[in-house]
Amino acid sequence: MHAITIPEPGGPEALVWAEVPDPVPGDGEVLVEVVASAVNRADVLQRQGFYNPPPGASPYPGLECSGRILALGPGVTGWAVGDTVCALLAGGGYAEKVAVPAGQLLPVPEGVDPVEAAALPEVTATVWSNVFMVSHLRPGETFLVHGGSSGIGTMAIQLAKAVGARVAVTAGSPEKLARCAELGADILINYREQDFVEELRENTAGAGADVILDLMGAKYLDRNVQALAVNGRLAIIGLQGGAKGELNLGALLTKRAAVTATSLRGRPLHEKAAIVAAVREHVWPLIDGGVVRPVVDRALPMADAAEAHRVLESSTHIGKVLLVAPSAGV
């Protein structure tokens, strides 16, 4: 088969479409013929040499995919050869085939194109686990997501609205904010021109946000704590603004607030399986019913992964950037 390899870390040109050995499904795994994968910030970090795959994972980038089951490994039940699926991966999505633990498989939802289904596993698992399983967002609460026009952001807006929350977003242009509004965002904040702490206070009668989903890390840490409501919960899932910041514990004590930080890729298989099962129970019915949909900016041939990385790093996209495998037939 062919896969996107990284012979040496570097810029987008470091991504090389090359012939590699076929994966073999082990105990509890299935072999998937990849239709499409999606580009995530973690893939960029891996390409740059800063985020190696966990032990035992595929060395190729790609944290999610859609495709068709080609073979079942020992001990797999509940799935059959030929099933159309999408999957959460620890790596290997940028390839023609990938071995996947069965607990990380999801059926392609009703009415979703098999290519676009590749946009779902990582964002739904990330948002549901952090916003709902950890931070317990409830109906009527105010939810802030930074980077509202990103893949994570566009899914977070829809899921928060679906449970009856009020949604605030930050984004860097009027066009991006307009798209967030179309998805259901109530409070639109241009971070280049407005202070999100002040905007939240003005739009919540001084209360702030009950839950914040943050991809920036250190750069926003102090202001995120300022923006939290009493009993607020800050969930940090990215470090685009740095890894080390100063945390005002006094402000947390006063607000009885909480800060959590999680990653998904390196979790044990049983934890990933539990998250995927929760996504299938709670999110998939919303997608089947058309309440929540994947937001795809563009789909490029998988061999053009370098261009897809350039698009992601330019931050001009809205939603997900996909890579389409030759098997997709498009």
Short mmCIF file of C-alpha atoms in Angstrom, two decimals:
data_model
loop_
_atom_site.label_atom_id
_atom_site.label_comp_id
_atom_site.label_asym_id
_atom_site.label_seq_id
_atom_site.Cartn_x
_atom_site.Cartn_y
_atom_site.Cartn_z
CA MET A 1 0.00 0.00 0.00
CA HIS A 2 0.95 3.68 -0.03
CA ALA A 3 1.06 6.06 2.93
CA ILE A 4 2.26 9.53 3.78
CA THR A 5 5.64 9.07 5.43
CA ILE A 6 7.93 11.54 7.23
CA PRO A 7 11.53 10.56 6.40
CA GLU A 8 12.81 13.66 8.22
CA PRO A 9 10.90 16.24 10.30
CA GLY A 10 10.35 19.59 8.65
CA GLY A 11 7.89 21.73 6.73
CA PRO A 12 4.98 20.47 4.63
CA GLU A 13 7.43 19.23 2.01
CA ALA A 14 8.60 16.61 4.55
CA LEU A 15 5.43 14.62 3.83
CA VAL A 16 6.20 11.92 1.24
CA TRP A 17 3.67 9.59 -0.44
CA ALA A 18 5.54 6.29 -0.51
CA GLU A 19 5.04 2.54 -0.75
CA VAL A 20 5.04 0.85 2.66
CA PRO A 21 4.11 -2.59 4.06
CA ASP A 22 0.43 -3.38 4.58
CA PRO A 23 -0.71 -3.36 8.23
CA VAL A 24 -1.91 -6.62 9.78
CA PRO A 25 -4.82 -6.51 12.26
CA GLY A 26 -3.94 -7.93 15.66
CA ASP A 27 -6.18 -9.24 18.43
CA GLY A 28 -9.28 -7.07 18.72
CA GLU A 29 -8.46 -5.07 15.60
CA VAL A 30 -9.94 -4.67 12.13
CA LEU A 31 -8.22 -3.79 8.87
CA VAL A 32 -9.83 -0.77 7.19
CA GLU A 33 -9.41 0.30 3.58
CA VAL A 34 -9.19 4.07 4.00
CA VAL A 35 -11.54 6.28 2.00
CA ALA A 36 -10.48 9.56 3.62
CA SER A 37 -8.62 10.98 6.57
CA ALA A 38 -8.60 14.45 8.12
CA VAL A 39 -5.82 16.89 8.97
CA ASN A 40 -5.37 17.84 12.62
CA ARG A 41 -2.94 20.12 14.46
CA ALA A 42 -1.37 17.01 16.01
CA ASP A 43 -0.39 15.87 12.50
CA VAL A 44 1.45 19.15 11.97
CA LEU A 45 3.32 18.70 15.25
CA GLN A 46 4.24 15.13 14.29
CA ARG A 47 5.53 16.33 10.92
CA GLN A 48 7.67 18.91 12.71
CA GLY A 49 9.12 16.26 15.02
CA PHE A 50 7.38 17.43 18.21
CA TYR A 51 4.66 14.80 18.70
CA ASN A 52 5.65 11.20 18.18
CA PRO A 53 2.99 8.47 17.99
CA PRO A 54 2.41 6.49 21.19
CA PRO A 55 4.18 3.12 21.50
CA GLY A 56 2.76 0.51 19.14
CA ALA A 57 0.86 3.02 16.97
CA SER A 58 1.34 3.45 13.24
CA PRO A 59 4.26 5.77 12.41
CA TYR A 60 2.21 7.59 9.76
CA PRO A 61 0.16 10.70 10.62
CA GLY A 62 -3.64 10.73 10.69
CA LEU A 63 -5.80 10.54 13.82
CA GLU A 64 -9.08 9.62 12.13
CA CYS A 65 -10.40 8.06 8.96
CA SER A 66 -13.40 6.71 7.14
CA GLY A 67 -13.43 3.55 5.06
CA ARG A 68 -14.51 -0.05 4.59
CA ILE A 69 -13.62 -3.07 6.70
CA LEU A 70 -11.37 -5.46 4.77
CA ALA A 71 -10.62 -8.04 7.47
CA LEU A 72 -11.33 -8.87 11.11
CA GLY A 73 -8.59 -9.71 13.57
CA PRO A 74 -8.98 -12.44 16.22
CA GLY A 75 -11.67 -11.81 18.80
CA VAL A 76 -13.59 -9.10 16.92
CA THR A 77 -17.39 -9.28 17.13
CA GLY A 78 -20.15 -6.89 16.12
CA TRP A 79 -18.51 -5.88 12.82
CA ALA A 80 -18.35 -7.55 9.40
CA VAL A 81 -16.16 -7.34 6.32
CA GLY A 82 -17.63 -4.69 4.03
CA ASP A 83 -19.04 -2.48 6.80
CA THR A 84 -18.64 1.23 6.12
CA VAL A 85 -17.07 2.85 9.15
CA CYS A 86 -15.18 5.81 10.52
CA ALA A 87 -12.59 5.48 13.24
CA LEU A 88 -10.57 7.24 15.91
CA LEU A 89 -6.87 6.45 15.45
CA ALA A 90 -3.58 6.83 17.30
CA GLY A 91 -1.97 7.24 13.86
CA GLY A 92 -1.98 5.82 10.36
CA GLY A 93 -4.92 7.62 8.78
CA TYR A 94 -2.81 9.09 5.96
CA ALA A 95 -2.61 5.70 4.24
CA GLU A 96 -4.52 3.34 2.00
CA LYS A 97 -5.07 0.86 4.85
CA VAL A 98 -4.96 1.04 8.64
CA ALA A 99 -5.42 -1.41 11.53
CA VAL A 100 -7.91 -0.11 14.09
CA PRO A 101 -8.94 -1.37 17.55
CA ALA A 102 -12.58 -2.42 17.20
CA GLY A 103 -13.56 -0.26 20.17
CA GLN A 104 -12.60 2.85 18.20
CA LEU A 105 -14.91 2.15 15.25
CA LEU A 106 -18.14 3.96 14.52
CA PRO A 107 -20.67 3.33 11.74
CA VAL A 108 -20.91 6.08 9.13
CA PRO A 109 -23.97 8.08 10.24
CA GLU A 110 -27.18 8.19 8.25
CA GLY A 111 -27.02 10.69 5.41
CA VAL A 112 -23.29 11.46 5.76
CA ASP A 113 -21.07 10.99 2.73
CA PRO A 114 -18.36 8.36 3.38
CA VAL A 115 -15.64 10.91 2.60
CA GLU A 116 -17.06 13.56 4.91
CA ALA A 117 -17.42 10.96 7.67
CA ALA A 118 -13.64 11.22 8.10
CA ALA A 119 -14.25 14.67 9.62
CA LEU A 120 -16.18 13.25 12.57
CA PRO A 121 -14.28 10.88 14.89
CA GLU A 122 -11.59 13.16 16.36
CA VAL A 123 -13.78 16.24 16.83
CA THR A 124 -16.78 14.41 18.25
CA ALA A 125 -14.61 12.40 20.66
CA THR A 126 -12.66 15.49 21.75
CA VAL A 127 -15.70 17.72 22.23
CA TRP A 128 -17.93 15.15 23.89
CA SER A 129 -15.26 13.92 26.30
CA ASN A 130 -14.12 17.38 27.38
CA VAL A 131 -17.25 19.50 27.24
CA PHE A 132 -19.75 16.93 28.45
CA MET A 133 -18.02 13.98 30.14
CA VAL A 134 -15.46 16.11 32.03
CA SER A 135 -16.92 19.64 32.18
CA HIS A 136 -20.59 18.58 32.35
CA LEU A 137 -22.06 21.40 30.25
CA ARG A 138 -25.76 21.69 31.06
CA PRO A 139 -28.78 23.27 29.38
CA GLY A 140 -29.01 27.00 30.02
CA GLU A 141 -25.30 27.43 30.76
CA THR A 142 -22.94 29.68 28.80
CA PHE A 143 -20.23 27.92 26.81
CA LEU A 144 -17.19 29.61 25.22
CA VAL A 145 -15.11 27.87 22.56
CA HIS A 146 -11.94 29.49 21.28
CA GLY A 147 -11.32 29.04 17.57
CA GLY A 148 -14.99 28.68 16.80
CA SER A 149 -14.42 28.22 13.07
CA SER A 150 -11.95 25.33 13.50
CA GLY A 151 -12.89 21.68 13.17
CA ILE A 152 -13.22 21.40 16.95
CA GLY A 153 -15.04 24.72 17.18
CA THR A 154 -17.64 24.03 14.51
CA MET A 155 -18.54 20.73 16.20
CA ALA A 156 -18.51 22.24 19.70
CA ILE A 157 -20.95 24.98 18.67
CA GLN A 158 -23.43 22.47 17.27
CA LEU A 159 -23.27 20.04 20.18
CA ALA A 160 -23.54 22.78 22.81
CA LYS A 161 -26.58 24.27 21.05
CA ALA A 162 -28.13 20.81 20.74
CA VAL A 163 -28.13 20.42 24.53
CA GLY A 164 -29.57 23.89 25.09
CA ALA A 165 -26.50 25.92 26.04
CA ARG A 166 -25.77 29.52 25.08
CA VAL A 167 -22.66 29.57 22.89
CA ALA A 168 -19.93 32.19 22.66
CA VAL A 169 -17.05 31.92 20.19
CA THR A 170 -13.81 33.65 19.34
CA ALA A 171 -12.55 33.83 15.76
CA GLY A 172 -10.26 36.08 13.77
CA SER A 173 -12.42 37.48 10.95
CA PRO A 174 -15.99 38.60 10.23
CA GLU A 175 -16.33 35.75 7.70
CA LYS A 176 -15.41 33.14 10.28
CA LEU A 177 -17.72 34.66 12.87
CA ALA A 178 -20.56 34.69 10.34
CA ARG A 179 -20.11 30.96 9.77
CA CYS A 180 -20.12 30.38 13.53
CA ALA A 181 -23.40 32.30 13.73
CA GLU A 182 -24.88 30.09 11.01
CA LEU A 183 -24.00 27.06 13.14
CA GLY A 184 -25.78 28.55 16.15
CA ALA A 185 -23.28 30.73 18.03
CA ASP A 186 -24.97 33.47 20.07
CA ILE A 187 -22.03 35.65 21.14
CA LEU A 188 -19.48 36.48 18.42
CA ILE A 189 -16.06 37.80 19.48
CA ASN A 190 -13.35 38.89 17.06
CA TYR A 191 -10.22 38.20 19.11
CA ARG A 192 -8.18 40.56 16.92
CA GLU A 193 -10.36 43.53 17.88
CA GLN A 194 -12.20 42.62 21.09
CA ASP A 195 -11.34 41.40 24.60
CA PHE A 196 -13.21 38.14 25.11
CA VAL A 197 -13.27 38.63 28.90
CA GLU A 198 -15.06 41.96 28.59
CA GLU A 199 -17.37 40.76 25.82
CA LEU A 200 -18.46 37.79 27.90
CA ARG A 201 -19.14 39.96 30.93
CA GLU A 202 -21.21 42.37 28.87
CA ASN A 203 -23.24 39.57 27.31
CA THR A 204 -23.81 37.57 30.51
CA ALA A 205 -24.66 40.38 32.95
CA GLY A 206 -21.22 39.97 34.47
CA ALA A 207 -21.50 36.25 35.11
CA GLY A 208 -18.99 34.87 32.58
CA ALA A 209 -18.78 31.44 30.99
CA ASP A 210 -19.75 28.25 32.78
CA VAL A 211 -17.55 26.12 30.50
CA ILE A 212 -14.61 27.19 28.30
CA LEU A 213 -12.98 24.92 25.71
CA ASP A 214 -9.48 26.23 25.00
CA LEU A 215 -6.83 25.32 22.41
CA MET A 216 -4.37 28.12 23.26
CA GLY A 217 -3.01 27.05 26.63
CA ALA A 218 -0.63 29.44 28.41
CA LYS A 219 -1.42 32.54 26.35
CA TYR A 220 -5.08 32.52 27.40
CA LEU A 221 -4.78 30.91 30.84
CA ASP A 222 -5.13 34.01 33.02
CA ARG A 223 -7.87 35.59 30.90
CA ASN A 224 -9.76 32.30 30.70
CA VAL A 225 -9.85 32.14 34.49
CA GLN A 226 -11.05 35.76 34.57
CA ALA A 227 -13.79 34.83 32.09
CA LEU A 228 -15.09 31.88 34.11
CA ALA A 229 -18.34 32.12 36.02
CA VAL A 230 -18.68 30.95 39.61
CA ASN A 231 -18.39 27.14 39.54
CA GLY A 232 -16.94 27.46 36.02
CA ARG A 233 -14.92 24.79 34.26
CA LEU A 234 -11.97 25.43 31.94
CA ALA A 235 -10.99 22.53 29.66
CA ILE A 236 -7.60 22.91 27.95
CA ILE A 237 -7.05 20.69 24.91
CA GLY A 238 -4.26 22.50 23.04
CA LEU A 239 -1.08 24.49 23.57
CA GLN A 240 -0.97 26.71 20.49
CA GLY A 241 -0.19 29.65 22.77
CA GLY A 242 2.45 27.93 24.89
CA ALA A 243 2.73 25.29 27.60
CA LYS A 244 3.74 27.28 30.69
CA GLY A 245 1.62 29.99 32.28
CA GLU A 246 0.84 31.50 35.66
CA LEU A 247 -2.35 30.28 37.33
CA ASN A 248 -4.13 32.51 39.85
CA LEU A 249 -5.24 29.98 42.46
CA GLY A 250 -6.93 32.73 44.44
CA ALA A 251 -9.27 33.46 41.55
CA LEU A 252 -10.04 29.75 41.23
CA LEU A 253 -10.81 29.50 44.95
CA THR A 254 -13.04 32.56 44.86
CA LYS A 255 -14.99 31.20 41.90
CA ARG A 256 -14.90 27.58 43.07
CA ALA A 257 -13.71 26.89 39.52
CA ALA A 258 -11.82 24.00 37.95
CA VAL A 259 -9.13 23.66 35.29
CA THR A 260 -8.60 20.38 33.44
CA ALA A 261 -6.17 19.50 30.67
CA THR A 262 -6.55 16.40 28.54
CA SER A 263 -5.25 14.76 25.39
CA LEU A 264 -6.85 11.95 23.42
CA ARG A 265 -4.17 10.26 21.32
CA GLY A 266 -2.18 8.64 24.12
CA ARG A 267 -5.08 7.40 26.25
CA PRO A 268 -5.34 3.68 27.01
CA LEU A 269 -7.53 1.67 24.64
CA HIS A 270 -10.27 1.14 27.22
CA GLU A 271 -10.59 4.89 27.79
CA LYS A 272 -10.80 5.60 24.07
CA ALA A 273 -13.38 2.84 23.68
CA ALA A 274 -15.49 4.37 26.48
CA ILE A 275 -15.37 7.79 24.80
CA VAL A 276 -16.26 6.34 21.40
CA ALA A 277 -19.16 4.42 22.95
CA ALA A 278 -20.44 7.64 24.56
CA VAL A 279 -20.15 9.45 21.22
CA ARG A 280 -22.12 6.71 19.50
CA GLU A 281 -24.83 6.87 22.19
CA HIS A 282 -25.18 10.65 22.46
CA VAL A 283 -23.79 12.29 19.31
CA TRP A 284 -24.62 9.82 16.53
CA PRO A 285 -28.42 10.21 16.97
CA LEU A 286 -27.99 13.98 16.54
CA ILE A 287 -26.04 13.43 13.32
CA ASP A 288 -28.53 10.81 12.08
CA GLY A 289 -31.30 13.34 12.72
CA GLY A 290 -29.53 16.15 10.88
CA VAL A 291 -29.16 18.29 14.02
CA VAL A 292 -25.36 18.10 13.86
CA ARG A 293 -23.31 17.83 10.67
CA PRO A 294 -19.63 17.68 9.77
CA VAL A 295 -18.23 20.98 8.49
CA VAL A 296 -15.70 20.41 5.70
CA ASP A 297 -13.67 23.23 4.17
CA ARG A 298 -12.09 21.18 1.37
CA ALA A 299 -10.96 17.69 0.39
CA LEU A 300 -7.63 17.11 -1.34
CA PRO A 301 -6.00 13.94 -2.73
CA MET A 302 -4.05 12.18 0.00
CA ALA A 303 -0.83 12.43 -2.02
CA ASP A 304 -1.24 16.23 -1.70
CA ALA A 305 -0.98 16.13 2.09
CA ALA A 306 1.67 18.85 2.00
CA GLU A 307 -0.82 21.31 0.52
CA ALA A 308 -3.42 20.30 3.10
CA HIS A 309 -0.92 21.09 5.87
CA ARG A 310 -0.22 24.48 4.31
CA VAL A 311 -3.94 25.24 4.36
CA LEU A 312 -4.25 24.23 8.01
CA GLU A 313 -1.22 26.26 9.05
CA SER A 314 -2.52 29.32 7.19
CA SER A 315 -5.68 29.24 9.35
CA THR A 316 -7.78 30.35 6.38
CA HIS A 317 -10.04 27.30 6.50
CA ILE A 318 -13.40 26.83 8.24
CA GLY A 319 -14.10 23.36 9.61
CA LYS A 320 -12.07 20.34 8.56
CA VAL A 321 -9.54 19.76 5.78
CA LEU A 322 -9.76 16.21 4.40
CA LEU A 323 -7.40 13.92 2.52
CA VAL A 324 -9.06 11.56 0.07
CA ALA A 325 -7.47 8.15 -0.59
CA PRO A 326 -7.34 6.59 -4.07
CA SER A 327 -9.89 3.99 -2.93
CA ALA A 328 -12.55 6.69 -2.65
CA GLY A 329 -12.87 6.75 -6.41
CA VAL A 330 -13.37 10.52 -6.51
#
